[in-house]
């Protein structure tokens, strides 16, 4: 038997054994070969709650899949390339994470990405409605304030909409807020929990500095500095990267923190609470980011905003005005 043949046999044997034996959840990442997708795929391969990891992209998935599949962790990794393989990538998934789409360059707003990313998210969500209508969906693609409403409309049209299972990922705003607040207070960021509500763009990002755990207080200069830095954290990275993209590594970290929370909720863990941009009745807007409790059905409870101070009330008013426009834009796009 020639060497070539031996190689073939051993590959077949590997495939025979790759059955996803460990118990856990099935997770798909759409846009897995991108700046966020690659480190996110690596982190999810390391997550013990994941038994099967599907990596989908329109480019470069074979290389990323081959690379990640050599990690000696429990999850079985499979790669899917291009629209013809989308359905296989999605079938049977418990959680679908979407970081597909173009990122900002300096001088752009997140809304400037709408024209390209709206269509990408719409198509991917049509696939989800068809192949895994019960999956939890985590949307990372910007502008989140519009892409989440687009996803909702796609699911409604398909008759599969479950508002408990659709979540826009705003975790990076919380991650940044925890980091920047800890810097100002001289604390370990792991001991700080800042609720960030509203949406995920500029003034719609509303950190509630009056509700930080552990309770703390700021001078008005500190509060103004922190609010502005948290609201402009994305732009800070876009400018530092000077044309080669936006936050990818901190976003992958935040996305995996959030996905892990969703999976722990699905497993039945108690008191899994995170901020996310979700279908909501907390304000008069149909979508809003606030604290949610995650459980076996996805979002089990959405928490009210709680008492706000004067500047937070003013910030909320401005945030809602901008959010209403972005939400409407998404709904119009998906229903036209
Ligand atoms: N929610 C949040 O907090 C954050 C959101 N983002 C957003 O995440 C998105 C991705 O950012 P990066 O990973 O840096 O961009 P990237 O350009 O590095 O990667 C995007 C990936 O999506 C893939 N893609 C494009 N069209 C696709 C389709 N139809 N189906 C599947 N995959 C497709 C591309 O091939 C590429 O691999 C951007 O929209 C960005 O604005 C970025 C940071 C934070
Ligand atoms: O700023 C961007 O374009 C990417 C993003 O959403 C973030 O880093 O928060």
CSV table of N, CA and C in Angstrom, one decimal, residues 39-40 43-44 47 49 95 97 138 140 169-179 189-194 249-265 272-275 294:
chain,number,residue,atom,x,y,z
A,39,UNK,N,-10.8,34.6,16.2
A,39,UNK,CA,-10.5,34.4,17.6
A,39,UNK,C,-11.8,33.9,18.3
A,40,UNK,N,-13.0,34.3,17.9
A,40,UNK,CA,-14.2,33.8,18.5
A,40,UNK,C,-14.3,32.3,18.3
A,43,UNK,N,-11.9,30.6,20.7
A,43,UNK,CA,-12.5,30.6,22.1
A,43,UNK,C,-13.6,29.6,22.2
A,44,UNK,N,-14.5,29.5,21.2
A,44,UNK,CA,-15.6,28.6,21.3
A,44,UNK,C,-15.2,27.1,21.3
A,47,UNK,N,-14.5,26.2,24.7
A,47,UNK,CA,-15.6,26.2,25.7
A,47,UNK,C,-16.1,24.8,25.9
A,49,UNK,N,-18.8,23.8,27.1
A,49,UNK,CA,-20.2,23.6,26.9
A,49,UNK,C,-20.5,23.3,25.4
A,95,UNK,N,-27.2,27.3,19.1
A,95,UNK,CA,-26.9,28.7,19.2
A,95,UNK,C,-26.2,29.2,17.9
A,97,UNK,N,-24.1,32.4,16.2
A,97,UNK,CA,-23.5,33.7,16.4
A,97,UNK,C,-23.1,34.3,15.1
A,138,UNK,N,-27.3,35.2,18.3
A,138,UNK,CA,-26.6,36.4,18.8
A,138,UNK,C,-26.1,37.2,17.6
A,140,UNK,N,-23.9,40.2,16.1
A,140,UNK,CA,-22.8,41.1,16.3
A,140,UNK,C,-22.7,42.1,15.2
A,169,UNK,N,-25.7,41.7,20.4
A,169,UNK,CA,-24.6,41.6,21.4
A,169,UNK,C,-24.0,43.0,21.7
A,170,UNK,N,-24.3,43.4,22.9
A,170,UNK,CA,-23.7,44.7,23.4
A,170,UNK,C,-22.7,44.5,24.5
A,171,UNK,N,-22.3,43.3,24.6
A,171,UNK,CA,-21.4,42.9,25.7
A,171,UNK,C,-20.1,43.7,25.7
A,172,UNK,N,-19.6,44.1,24.5
A,172,UNK,CA,-18.4,44.9,24.5
A,172,UNK,C,-18.5,46.2,25.2
A,173,UNK,N,-19.7,46.8,25.1
A,173,UNK,CA,-19.9,48.1,25.8
A,173,UNK,C,-19.7,47.9,27.3
A,174,UNK,N,-20.2,46.7,27.8
A,174,UNK,CA,-20.1,46.4,29.3
A,174,UNK,C,-18.6,46.1,29.6
A,175,UNK,N,-18.0,45.4,28.7
A,175,UNK,CA,-16.6,45.0,29.0
A,175,UNK,C,-15.7,46.3,29.0
A,176,UNK,N,-16.0,47.2,28.1
A,176,UNK,CA,-15.2,48.5,28.1
A,176,UNK,C,-15.6,49.3,29.3
A,177,UNK,N,-16.8,49.4,29.7
A,177,UNK,CA,-17.3,50.2,30.8
A,177,UNK,C,-16.6,49.6,32.1
A,178,UNK,N,-16.6,48.3,32.2
A,178,UNK,CA,-16.0,47.7,33.4
A,178,UNK,C,-14.5,48.1,33.5
A,179,UNK,N,-13.8,48.1,32.3
A,179,UNK,CA,-12.4,48.4,32.3
A,179,UNK,C,-12.1,49.8,32.6
A,189,UNK,N,-10.8,45.2,37.2
A,189,UNK,CA,-12.0,45.2,36.4
A,189,UNK,C,-12.9,44.0,36.6
A,190,UNK,N,-12.3,42.9,37.0
A,190,UNK,CA,-13.2,41.7,37.2
A,190,UNK,C,-14.1,41.9,38.4
A,191,UNK,N,-13.9,42.9,39.2
A,191,UNK,CA,-14.7,43.2,40.4
A,191,UNK,C,-15.8,44.2,40.1
A,192,UNK,N,-15.8,44.7,38.9
A,192,UNK,CA,-16.7,45.9,38.6
A,192,UNK,C,-17.8,45.4,37.6
A,193,UNK,N,-19.0,45.8,37.8
A,193,UNK,CA,-20.1,45.4,36.9
A,193,UNK,C,-20.9,46.7,36.6
A,194,UNK,N,-20.8,47.2,35.3
A,194,UNK,CA,-21.5,48.4,34.9
A,194,UNK,C,-22.6,48.0,34.0
A,249,UNK,N,-10.4,41.6,18.7
A,249,UNK,CA,-10.0,40.7,19.8
A,249,UNK,C,-10.8,40.9,21.0
A,250,UNK,N,-11.0,42.2,21.4
A,250,UNK,CA,-11.9,42.5,22.6
A,250,UNK,C,-13.3,42.1,22.3
A,251,UNK,N,-13.7,42.2,21.0
A,251,UNK,CA,-15.1,41.8,20.6
A,251,UNK,C,-15.2,40.3,20.7
A,252,UNK,N,-14.2,39.5,20.2
A,252,UNK,CA,-14.3,38.1,20.3
A,252,UNK,C,-14.4,37.7,21.8
A,253,UNK,N,-13.6,38.4,22.7
A,253,UNK,CA,-13.6,38.1,24.1
A,253,UNK,C,-15.1,38.3,24.7
A,254,UNK,N,-15.6,39.5,24.3
A,254,UNK,CA,-17.0,39.9,24.7
A,254,UNK,C,-18.0,38.9,24.2
A,255,UNK,N,-17.9,38.5,22.9
A,255,UNK,CA,-18.9,37.6,22.3
A,255,UNK,C,-18.9,36.2,23.0
A,256,UNK,N,-17.7,35.8,23.3
A,256,UNK,CA,-17.6,34.4,23.9
A,256,UNK,C,-18.1,34.5,25.4
A,257,UNK,N,-17.9,35.6,26.1
A,257,UNK,CA,-18.5,35.8,27.4
A,257,UNK,C,-20.0,35.7,27.3
A,258,UNK,N,-20.5,36.4,26.3
A,258,UNK,CA,-22.0,36.5,26.1
A,258,UNK,C,-22.5,35.1,25.6
A,259,UNK,N,-21.9,34.5,24.7
A,259,UNK,CA,-22.3,33.2,24.2
A,259,UNK,C,-22.3,32.1,25.3
A,260,UNK,N,-21.3,32.2,26.1
A,260,UNK,CA,-21.1,31.3,27.3
A,260,UNK,C,-22.3,31.5,28.2
A,261,UNK,N,-22.7,32.7,28.4
A,261,UNK,CA,-23.8,33.0,29.3
A,261,UNK,C,-25.1,32.4,28.7
A,262,UNK,N,-25.3,32.5,27.4
A,262,UNK,CA,-26.5,32.0,26.7
A,262,UNK,C,-26.5,30.4,26.9
A,263,UNK,N,-25.3,29.8,26.8
A,263,UNK,CA,-25.3,28.3,26.9
A,263,UNK,C,-25.5,27.9,28.3
A,264,UNK,N,-25.0,28.7,29.3
A,264,UNK,CA,-25.2,28.3,30.7
A,264,UNK,C,-26.7,28.5,31.0
A,265,UNK,N,-27.3,29.5,30.4
A,265,UNK,CA,-28.8,29.6,30.6
A,265,UNK,C,-29.5,28.4,30.0
A,272,UNK,N,-28.3,33.8,35.5
A,272,UNK,CA,-27.4,34.3,34.4
A,272,UNK,C,-27.9,35.6,33.9
A,273,UNK,N,-27.3,36.7,34.2
A,273,UNK,CA,-27.8,38.0,33.9
A,273,UNK,C,-26.8,38.8,33.1
A,274,UNK,N,-27.1,39.3,31.9
A,274,UNK,CA,-26.2,40.1,31.1
A,274,UNK,C,-27.0,41.2,30.4
A,275,UNK,N,-26.3,42.2,29.9
A,275,UNK,CA,-27.0,43.2,29.1
A,275,UNK,C,-27.0,42.8,27.7
A,294,UNK,N,-31.0,35.0,31.4
A,294,UNK,CA,-31.0,34.0,30.4
A,294,UNK,C,-31.3,32.6,31.0
